[in-house]
Amino acid sequence: MPDNEWDPDDYDGGHGFVAEYGADVVELLDPQPGERVLDIGCGTGHLAAEIADCGADVVGIDAAEEMVTRAREQYPEPTFEVADAREYEPERSFDAVFSNAALHWIPGADHDAVLSMVADALTADGRFVAELGGQGNVSQVEAAVRAELADRGYDTEIPWYFPSIGEYTPRLEAHGLEVTAAWLFDRPTTLDGGPAGLREWVEMFGDEVLAPVDDSEHGAVLNKVEERLRPELYDAETETWTVDYRRLRFVAGR
C-alpha cells in the first residue's frame, strides 16, 4: 500500500468522521451473531468493535502496525493482525468481508490480488460489503494540490484509487463475486479542526503527496492550497471546511 504515515492519535482525535460515516456500512453489512467477519483496513478498530458487538467473530487487518497496536489497546475482543490485503492468507473462511475507507489506498493495479483473496476467503454463500472513495472523490482538493505543487516545480503522484461503478463491478465479477447492489454518491464531508481542518486533512491523508516538498516550503504550500480552495470549500461563518467526498459502496456475494 502507499507509504502514508499514520498517527493513531491524530487519526482518532482529528478525523473521527471516518468511523462515524462507516456506521452506515456496518448497518448494510448487518452482521449476525456467530458469523465470521474479516475487516480489511481496520485502522484503530472502531468499526471492527461495532461488528463484534453484534455477536460476530471479527478479524481486523491493517498494513499499518501503529494502527493495529492502537486497535489492540482499545479493543481486546476482536483479533487484529498486521497484514497487507494483497498478500493476506487467512487460516479460515469468513461469512463476510467488510471494508470502509481503506481500499482506495491500494493501487488500482493491485486490486485483483485483493479481490482474489476476498473470493477465496469467503464461504460459499459469503458476502463482501465495502465502501471506498469513488470516481471524482476530493477532486477539488486533488486539483488544488496538484496545481500548487506544479507551480513550485514538484512532480508528485496522487496515491489514491477512486474507481467508477462501471470500472469496479466488472473487476468484482471477474473474481466470481456477484454484485447485487452498487452506489456512487456525493457525500460532502465537514472536516474536524475548524479553520485548520483542511491542512490537517492534507497532512493526515496526503503526507505521501507532500513528501517531495522541501520542509522549508511545507507551510507555504498548505497556505496556498487553502487560498485556492477557500472560496468553494470554506464557510467563514461556521469556520469549517467541507470537502467534496464521493463514495463508491457495494454489496457482492459468492
Short mmCIF file of C-alpha atoms in Angstrom, two decimals:
data_model
loop_
_atom_site.label_atom_id
_atom_site.label_comp_id
_atom_site.label_asym_id
_atom_site.label_seq_id
_atom_site.Cartn_x
_atom_site.Cartn_y
_atom_site.Cartn_z
CA MET A 1 0.00 0.00 0.00
CA PRO A 2 1.10 3.61 -0.33
CA ASP A 3 3.55 4.54 2.36
CA ASN A 4 1.39 7.04 4.19
CA GLU A 5 2.46 7.80 7.76
CA TRP A 6 -0.35 7.03 10.20
CA ASP A 7 -0.57 8.66 13.61
CA PRO A 8 -3.33 6.95 15.65
CA ASP A 9 -3.74 9.96 17.95
CA ASP A 10 -4.26 12.37 15.04
CA TYR A 11 -6.45 9.86 13.21
CA ASP A 12 -8.85 9.29 16.11
CA GLY A 13 -8.64 12.80 17.54
CA GLY A 14 -8.97 14.85 14.37
CA HIS A 15 -10.66 12.60 11.81
CA GLY A 16 -13.36 10.75 13.71
CA PHE A 17 -15.79 11.26 10.84
CA VAL A 18 -14.21 8.26 9.07
CA ALA A 19 -15.61 5.80 11.60
CA GLU A 20 -18.81 7.80 12.07
CA TYR A 21 -19.73 7.58 8.40
CA GLY A 22 -18.66 3.94 8.37
CA ALA A 23 -21.53 3.09 10.71
CA ASP A 24 -23.83 3.08 7.67
CA VAL A 25 -21.66 0.43 6.03
CA VAL A 26 -21.82 -1.72 9.17
CA GLU A 27 -25.62 -1.42 9.03
CA LEU A 28 -25.53 -2.55 5.39
CA LEU A 29 -23.33 -5.50 6.39
CA ASP A 30 -25.92 -6.47 9.03
CA PRO A 31 -23.57 -8.79 10.95
CA GLN A 32 -25.25 -11.69 12.70
CA PRO A 33 -24.29 -13.47 15.93
CA GLY A 34 -21.76 -16.20 15.29
CA GLU A 35 -20.73 -15.00 11.83
CA ARG A 36 -17.04 -14.81 10.98
CA VAL A 37 -16.16 -11.39 9.52
CA LEU A 38 -12.90 -10.08 8.04
CA ASP A 39 -12.39 -6.30 8.24
CA ILE A 40 -9.90 -5.07 5.61
CA GLY A 41 -8.15 -1.85 6.63
CA CYS A 42 -9.46 -1.89 10.18
CA GLY A 43 -7.47 1.18 11.27
CA THR A 44 -7.77 1.74 15.01
CA GLY A 45 -10.52 -0.83 15.29
CA HIS A 46 -13.70 1.15 15.92
CA LEU A 47 -15.86 -0.49 13.25
CA ALA A 48 -14.43 -3.95 13.90
CA ALA A 49 -15.53 -3.49 17.50
CA GLU A 50 -19.02 -2.42 16.39
CA ILE A 51 -19.30 -5.56 14.28
CA ALA A 52 -18.08 -7.68 17.21
CA ASP A 53 -20.70 -6.05 19.45
CA CYS A 54 -23.32 -7.62 17.18
CA GLY A 55 -22.03 -11.04 18.18
CA ALA A 56 -19.79 -11.68 15.19
CA ASP A 57 -16.30 -13.18 15.39
CA VAL A 58 -14.12 -10.47 13.80
CA VAL A 59 -10.59 -10.42 12.43
CA GLY A 60 -9.32 -6.95 11.52
CA ILE A 61 -6.26 -6.48 9.33
CA ASP A 62 -4.30 -3.34 8.53
CA ALA A 63 -0.92 -2.75 6.92
CA ALA A 64 -0.05 0.00 9.44
CA GLU A 65 1.46 -1.55 12.55
CA GLU A 66 0.83 1.56 14.64
CA MET A 67 -2.89 1.46 13.88
CA VAL A 68 -3.15 -2.23 14.76
CA THR A 69 -1.31 -1.59 18.01
CA ARG A 70 -3.86 1.08 18.95
CA ALA A 71 -6.75 -1.20 17.94
CA ARG A 72 -5.47 -3.93 20.23
CA GLU A 73 -5.08 -1.46 23.10
CA GLN A 74 -8.62 -0.14 22.69
CA TYR A 75 -10.48 -3.35 21.87
CA PRO A 76 -9.24 -6.65 23.29
CA GLU A 77 -12.15 -8.67 21.88
CA PRO A 78 -11.69 -8.70 18.06
CA THR A 79 -8.49 -10.21 16.67
CA PHE A 80 -6.25 -7.65 14.97
CA GLU A 81 -3.38 -8.54 12.65
CA VAL A 82 -0.75 -6.51 10.79
CA ALA A 83 -1.26 -7.65 7.20
CA ASP A 84 -1.32 -6.36 3.63
CA ALA A 85 -4.62 -7.31 1.98
CA ARG A 86 -2.80 -8.04 -1.28
CA GLU A 87 -0.78 -10.81 0.38
CA TYR A 88 -3.02 -11.95 3.24
CA GLU A 89 -3.57 -15.69 3.58
CA PRO A 90 -6.35 -16.28 6.12
CA GLU A 91 -6.29 -19.52 8.05
CA ARG A 92 -10.07 -19.91 7.86
CA SER A 93 -13.04 -18.87 5.76
CA PHE A 94 -15.35 -15.94 6.50
CA ASP A 95 -19.08 -15.44 6.18
CA ALA A 96 -18.47 -11.81 5.26
CA VAL A 97 -15.67 -9.46 4.29
CA PHE A 98 -16.05 -5.78 5.22
CA SER A 99 -14.05 -2.68 4.35
CA ASN A 100 -14.57 1.02 4.95
CA ALA A 101 -12.44 3.89 3.60
CA ALA A 102 -9.44 1.63 3.02
CA LEU A 103 -9.48 0.06 -0.44
CA HIS A 104 -8.71 3.36 -2.19
CA TRP A 105 -5.25 3.28 -0.57
CA ILE A 106 -4.37 0.20 -2.62
CA PRO A 107 -3.08 0.99 -6.15
CA GLY A 108 -5.58 0.13 -8.84
CA ALA A 109 -3.24 -2.39 -10.44
CA ASP A 110 -3.16 -4.37 -7.19
CA HIS A 111 -6.91 -4.74 -6.65
CA ASP A 112 -7.13 -8.07 -8.46
CA ALA A 113 -4.84 -9.54 -5.81
CA VAL A 114 -7.15 -8.20 -3.09
CA LEU A 115 -10.32 -9.41 -4.80
CA SER A 116 -8.82 -12.84 -5.36
CA MET A 117 -8.04 -13.07 -1.66
CA VAL A 118 -11.58 -11.96 -0.77
CA ALA A 119 -13.19 -14.50 -3.09
CA ASP A 120 -11.02 -17.31 -1.72
CA ALA A 121 -11.69 -16.28 1.89
CA LEU A 122 -15.49 -16.22 1.61
CA THR A 123 -17.73 -19.17 2.34
CA ALA A 124 -19.92 -20.47 -0.49
CA ASP A 125 -22.72 -18.04 0.39
CA GLY A 126 -20.49 -15.29 1.81
CA ARG A 127 -20.80 -11.56 1.07
CA PHE A 128 -18.44 -8.64 0.52
CA VAL A 129 -19.66 -5.24 1.73
CA ALA A 130 -17.40 -2.24 1.27
CA GLU A 131 -17.12 1.49 0.75
CA LEU A 132 -14.20 3.40 -0.76
CA GLY A 133 -13.59 6.69 -2.46
CA GLY A 134 -15.36 6.73 -5.82
CA GLN A 135 -14.65 8.47 -9.11
CA GLY A 136 -14.36 12.22 -8.51
CA ASN A 137 -13.67 11.89 -4.79
CA VAL A 138 -11.95 15.01 -3.34
CA SER A 139 -11.36 16.20 -6.91
CA GLN A 140 -11.21 19.86 -5.91
CA VAL A 141 -8.62 19.20 -3.22
CA GLU A 142 -6.59 16.99 -5.54
CA ALA A 143 -6.63 19.63 -8.29
CA ALA A 144 -5.53 22.38 -5.90
CA VAL A 145 -2.65 20.31 -4.51
CA ARG A 146 -1.53 19.27 -7.99
CA ALA A 147 -1.63 22.86 -9.25
CA GLU A 148 0.29 24.29 -6.30
CA LEU A 149 2.99 21.64 -6.46
CA ALA A 150 3.30 22.02 -10.24
CA ASP A 151 3.71 25.79 -9.85
CA ARG A 152 6.61 25.11 -7.49
CA GLY A 153 8.25 22.60 -9.82
CA TYR A 154 7.37 19.46 -7.89
CA ASP A 155 6.36 16.26 -9.63
CA THR A 156 4.21 14.12 -7.37
CA GLU A 157 1.98 11.09 -7.67
CA ILE A 158 -1.51 11.07 -6.18
CA PRO A 159 -1.70 7.74 -4.35
CA TRP A 160 -5.46 7.20 -4.22
CA TYR A 161 -7.55 4.91 -6.44
CA PHE A 162 -11.10 6.18 -6.96
CA PRO A 163 -12.95 3.90 -9.43
CA SER A 164 -16.37 4.29 -11.02
CA ILE A 165 -19.15 1.70 -10.74
CA GLY A 166 -18.58 0.76 -14.37
CA GLU A 167 -14.91 0.16 -13.71
CA TYR A 168 -15.13 -1.70 -10.44
CA THR A 169 -18.12 -4.01 -10.73
CA PRO A 170 -16.57 -5.98 -13.63
CA ARG A 171 -13.46 -6.46 -11.51
CA LEU A 172 -15.57 -7.95 -8.74
CA GLU A 173 -17.42 -10.18 -11.19
CA ALA A 174 -14.16 -11.38 -12.73
CA HIS A 175 -13.38 -12.99 -9.38
CA GLY A 176 -16.70 -14.80 -9.13
CA LEU A 177 -18.40 -12.17 -6.97
CA GLU A 178 -21.94 -11.28 -7.98
CA VAL A 179 -22.65 -7.58 -7.45
CA THR A 180 -26.16 -7.24 -6.03
CA ALA A 181 -26.03 -3.51 -5.29
CA ALA A 182 -23.70 -0.59 -6.00
CA TRP A 183 -23.93 3.15 -5.42
CA LEU A 184 -21.75 6.10 -6.41
CA PHE A 185 -22.87 9.16 -4.49
CA ASP A 186 -21.77 12.61 -3.34
CA ARG A 187 -21.15 12.96 0.37
CA PRO A 188 -19.87 16.42 1.20
CA THR A 189 -17.92 15.96 4.42
CA THR A 190 -17.34 18.64 7.02
CA LEU A 191 -13.87 18.29 8.44
CA ASP A 192 -12.91 18.43 12.09
CA GLY A 193 -10.39 21.04 13.18
CA GLY A 194 -12.20 24.28 12.40
CA PRO A 195 -10.12 26.76 10.33
CA ALA A 196 -7.18 24.33 10.38
CA GLY A 197 -9.31 21.40 9.22
CA LEU A 198 -8.18 21.34 5.59
CA ARG A 199 -4.44 21.50 6.28
CA GLU A 200 -4.81 18.84 8.97
CA TRP A 201 -6.69 16.66 6.47
CA VAL A 202 -3.97 17.10 3.84
CA GLU A 203 -1.25 16.38 6.38
CA MET A 204 -3.01 13.21 7.56
CA PHE A 205 -4.15 11.73 4.26
CA GLY A 206 -1.75 13.36 1.83
CA ASP A 207 1.62 13.22 3.53
CA GLU A 208 2.92 10.99 0.75
CA VAL A 209 1.78 13.58 -1.80
CA LEU A 210 3.70 16.27 0.08
CA ALA A 211 6.79 14.09 0.59
CA PRO A 212 8.79 15.71 -2.27
CA VAL A 213 8.21 19.20 -0.85
CA ASP A 214 11.17 20.75 0.95
CA ASP A 215 10.50 21.25 4.65
CA SER A 216 11.04 24.99 4.27
CA GLU A 217 8.12 25.19 1.82
CA HIS A 218 5.72 22.85 3.57
CA GLY A 219 3.75 25.53 5.42
CA ALA A 220 3.66 27.82 2.39
CA VAL A 221 2.25 25.04 0.20
CA LEU A 222 -0.55 24.36 2.67
CA ASN A 223 -1.31 28.09 2.90
CA LYS A 224 -1.61 28.34 -0.89
CA VAL A 225 -3.77 25.22 -1.10
CA GLU A 226 -6.08 26.81 1.46
CA GLU A 227 -6.18 30.02 -0.59
CA ARG A 228 -7.11 28.10 -3.74
CA LEU A 229 -9.93 26.22 -2.03
CA ARG A 230 -11.29 28.77 0.44
CA PRO A 231 -13.87 30.34 -1.95
CA GLU A 232 -15.51 26.97 -2.63
CA LEU A 233 -14.95 24.84 0.45
CA TYR A 234 -14.69 27.16 3.47
CA ASP A 235 -17.62 28.59 5.44
CA ALA A 236 -16.36 31.66 7.28
CA GLU A 237 -19.49 31.89 9.41
CA THR A 238 -19.11 28.41 10.90
CA GLU A 239 -15.31 28.33 10.39
CA THR A 240 -15.48 24.89 8.82
CA TRP A 241 -14.15 23.22 5.68
CA THR A 242 -16.40 20.88 3.70
CA VAL A 243 -14.61 18.59 1.27
CA ASP A 244 -16.12 17.13 -1.91
CA TYR A 245 -16.23 13.46 -0.98
CA ARG A 246 -17.77 10.92 -3.38
CA ARG A 247 -18.17 7.33 -2.26
CA LEU A 248 -18.46 4.00 -4.03
CA ARG A 249 -20.39 1.48 -1.94
CA PHE A 250 -21.23 -2.06 -2.98
CA VAL A 251 -22.57 -5.43 -1.90
CA ALA A 252 -21.33 -8.56 -3.66
CA GLY A 253 -21.80 -12.25 -2.93
CA ARG A 254 -20.29 -15.57 -3.86
#
